[in-house]
Amino acid sequence: LADLFGQIVLTQTPESLAVSPGDRVTINCKASSSVSYSYMAWYQQKSGQAPKLLIYSASTRPSGIPDRFSGSGSGTDFTFTISRVEADDAGDYYCQEGYSLTLTVIQSNTKTSLRLLSANAICYLGANFQPQKHIYLPSPPYNTHKLTDSLLLENLPSTQKSF
């Protein structure tokens, strides 16, 4: 650990995810200095609700947390995984270093927003995202559809465009 008057900076990636039910999700948390596994935790927070503890001591689930949620890691690198995403998993996820003495912990970008796509949603593409196999577009008429800077679909002849 950094000395007690130093800092540990936690950085979590990615900042957001758009997934479908059944997908596997992995969130990473990197510490600027080594962290004891005993003090690493993961939380889920939904709008208007208090954070819910999902993982403590890096890999331990509290009673009642499904086994599709898991955590791993040591030192400076920790990972949180949802093996099979369900619709109810949408929300914000946080890593937290809970060292209890006077060590200053600065958390930077320690939030990942998880959004689930409905069956007829336009797939979300952007930095840190893997392109989906198909883009499903709204019904005609078509205009130019720009999905971030990753993809430009223009004058499409059908409602499904493969790439």
mmCIF file of C-alpha atoms in Angstrom, residues 57-141:
data_model
loop_
_atom_site.group_PDB
_atom_site.id
_atom_site.type_symbol
_atom_site.label_atom_id
_atom_site.label_comp_id
_atom_site.label_asym_id
_atom_site.label_seq_id
_atom_site.Cartn_x
_atom_site.Cartn_y
_atom_site.Cartn_z
ATOM 1 C CA SER A 57 -12.887 -8.840 -0.263
ATOM 2 C CA ALA A 58 -12.421 -8.777 -4.061
ATOM 3 C CA SER A 59 -14.329 -12.011 -4.707
ATOM 4 C CA THR A 60 -16.834 -12.764 -1.925
ATOM 5 C CA ARG A 61 -20.587 -12.443 -2.504
ATOM 6 C CA PRO A 62 -22.825 -11.440 0.401
ATOM 7 C CA SER A 63 -25.736 -13.739 1.152
ATOM 8 C CA GLY A 64 -28.485 -13.424 -1.439
ATOM 9 C CA ILE A 65 -26.303 -12.176 -4.301
ATOM 10 C CA PRO A 66 -26.614 -14.523 -7.322
ATOM 11 C CA ASP A 67 -23.544 -16.451 -8.446
ATOM 12 C CA ARG A 68 -23.674 -14.829 -11.883
ATOM 13 C CA PHE A 69 -21.972 -11.874 -10.144
ATOM 14 C CA SER A 70 -18.287 -12.475 -9.459
ATOM 15 C CA GLY A 71 -15.125 -10.586 -8.630
ATOM 16 C CA SER A 72 -11.436 -11.312 -8.914
ATOM 17 C CA GLY A 73 -8.052 -9.664 -8.830
ATOM 18 C CA SER A 74 -5.231 -8.590 -6.564
ATOM 19 C CA GLY A 75 -2.605 -5.906 -6.242
ATOM 20 C CA THR A 76 -3.558 -3.120 -8.629
ATOM 21 C CA ASP A 77 -5.964 -4.906 -10.980
ATOM 22 C CA PHE A 78 -9.480 -6.010 -10.081
ATOM 23 C CA THR A 79 -12.356 -7.276 -12.209
ATOM 24 C CA PHE A 80 -16.108 -7.538 -11.749
ATOM 25 C CA THR A 81 -18.102 -9.875 -14.011
ATOM 26 C CA ILE A 82 -21.774 -10.521 -14.668
ATOM 27 C CA SER A 83 -21.847 -13.870 -16.444
ATOM 28 C CA ARG A 84 -25.423 -13.642 -17.776
ATOM 29 C CA VAL A 85 -26.925 -10.163 -17.739
ATOM 30 C CA GLU A 86 -30.592 -9.832 -16.805
ATOM 31 C CA ALA A 87 -32.872 -6.856 -17.454
ATOM 32 C CA ASP A 88 -32.845 -5.958 -13.764
ATOM 33 C CA ASP A 89 -29.057 -5.479 -13.835
ATOM 34 C CA ALA A 90 -29.279 -2.062 -15.514
ATOM 35 C CA GLY A 91 -27.722 0.607 -13.298
ATOM 36 C CA ASP A 92 -24.400 2.052 -12.194
ATOM 37 C CA TYR A 93 -21.554 -0.114 -10.890
ATOM 38 C CA TYR A 94 -18.741 1.107 -8.652
ATOM 39 C CA CYS A 95 -15.483 -0.292 -7.355
ATOM 40 C CA GLN A 96 -14.418 0.878 -3.912
ATOM 41 C CA GLU A 97 -11.234 0.527 -1.913
ATOM 42 C CA GLY A 98 -12.255 0.381 1.723
ATOM 43 C CA TYR A 99 -8.979 0.662 3.626
ATOM 44 C CA SER A 100 -10.017 1.889 7.043
ATOM 45 C CA LEU A 101 -7.065 3.971 8.282
ATOM 46 C CA THR A 102 -6.121 7.482 7.217
ATOM 47 C CA LEU A 103 -5.063 6.572 3.705
ATOM 48 C CA THR A 104 -6.577 9.004 1.217
ATOM 49 C CA VAL A 105 -8.338 7.188 -1.600
ATOM 50 C CA ILE A 106 -9.226 9.237 -4.647
ATOM 51 C CA GLN A 107 -11.626 7.511 -6.985
ATOM 52 C CA SER A 108 -11.430 8.676 -10.576
ATOM 53 C CA ASN A 109 -13.941 7.501 -13.169
ATOM 54 C CA THR A 110 -15.097 4.770 -10.815
ATOM 55 C CA LYS A 111 -18.523 4.311 -12.306
ATOM 56 C CA THR A 112 -19.760 2.089 -15.110
ATOM 57 C CA SER A 113 -23.284 2.622 -16.382
ATOM 58 C CA LEU A 114 -24.893 -0.564 -17.676
ATOM 59 C CA ARG A 115 -27.714 -0.169 -20.179
ATOM 60 C CA LEU A 116 -29.704 -3.023 -21.685
ATOM 61 C CA LEU A 117 -30.855 -2.992 -25.275
ATOM 62 C CA SER A 118 -34.391 -3.999 -26.156
ATOM 63 C CA ALA A 119 -34.914 -6.358 -29.083
ATOM 64 C CA ASN A 120 -35.749 -3.533 -31.484
ATOM 65 C CA ALA A 121 -33.195 -1.024 -30.240
ATOM 66 C CA ILE A 122 -30.543 0.531 -32.409
ATOM 67 C CA CYS A 123 -27.236 -0.984 -31.369
ATOM 68 C CA TYR A 124 -24.943 1.453 -29.572
ATOM 69 C CA LEU A 125 -21.447 1.706 -30.960
ATOM 70 C CA GLY A 126 -18.542 3.751 -29.714
ATOM 71 C CA ALA A 127 -15.184 3.663 -28.002
ATOM 72 C CA ASN A 128 -14.762 0.526 -25.876
ATOM 73 C CA PHE A 129 -17.691 -1.245 -27.548
ATOM 74 C CA GLN A 130 -17.622 -4.252 -29.831
ATOM 75 C CA PRO A 131 -19.793 -3.764 -32.939
ATOM 76 C CA GLN A 132 -22.877 -5.928 -33.018
ATOM 77 C CA LYS A 133 -23.481 -8.216 -35.983
ATOM 78 C CA HIS A 134 -26.568 -6.351 -37.143
ATOM 79 C CA ILE A 135 -27.917 -2.850 -36.877
ATOM 80 C CA TYR A 136 -31.704 -2.732 -36.733
ATOM 81 C CA LEU A 137 -33.077 0.565 -37.928
ATOM 82 C CA PRO A 138 -36.455 2.257 -37.562
ATOM 83 C CA SER A 139 -39.049 1.981 -40.311
ATOM 84 C CA PRO A 140 -38.758 4.210 -43.432
ATOM 85 C CA PRO A 141 -38.350 6.935 -44.460
#
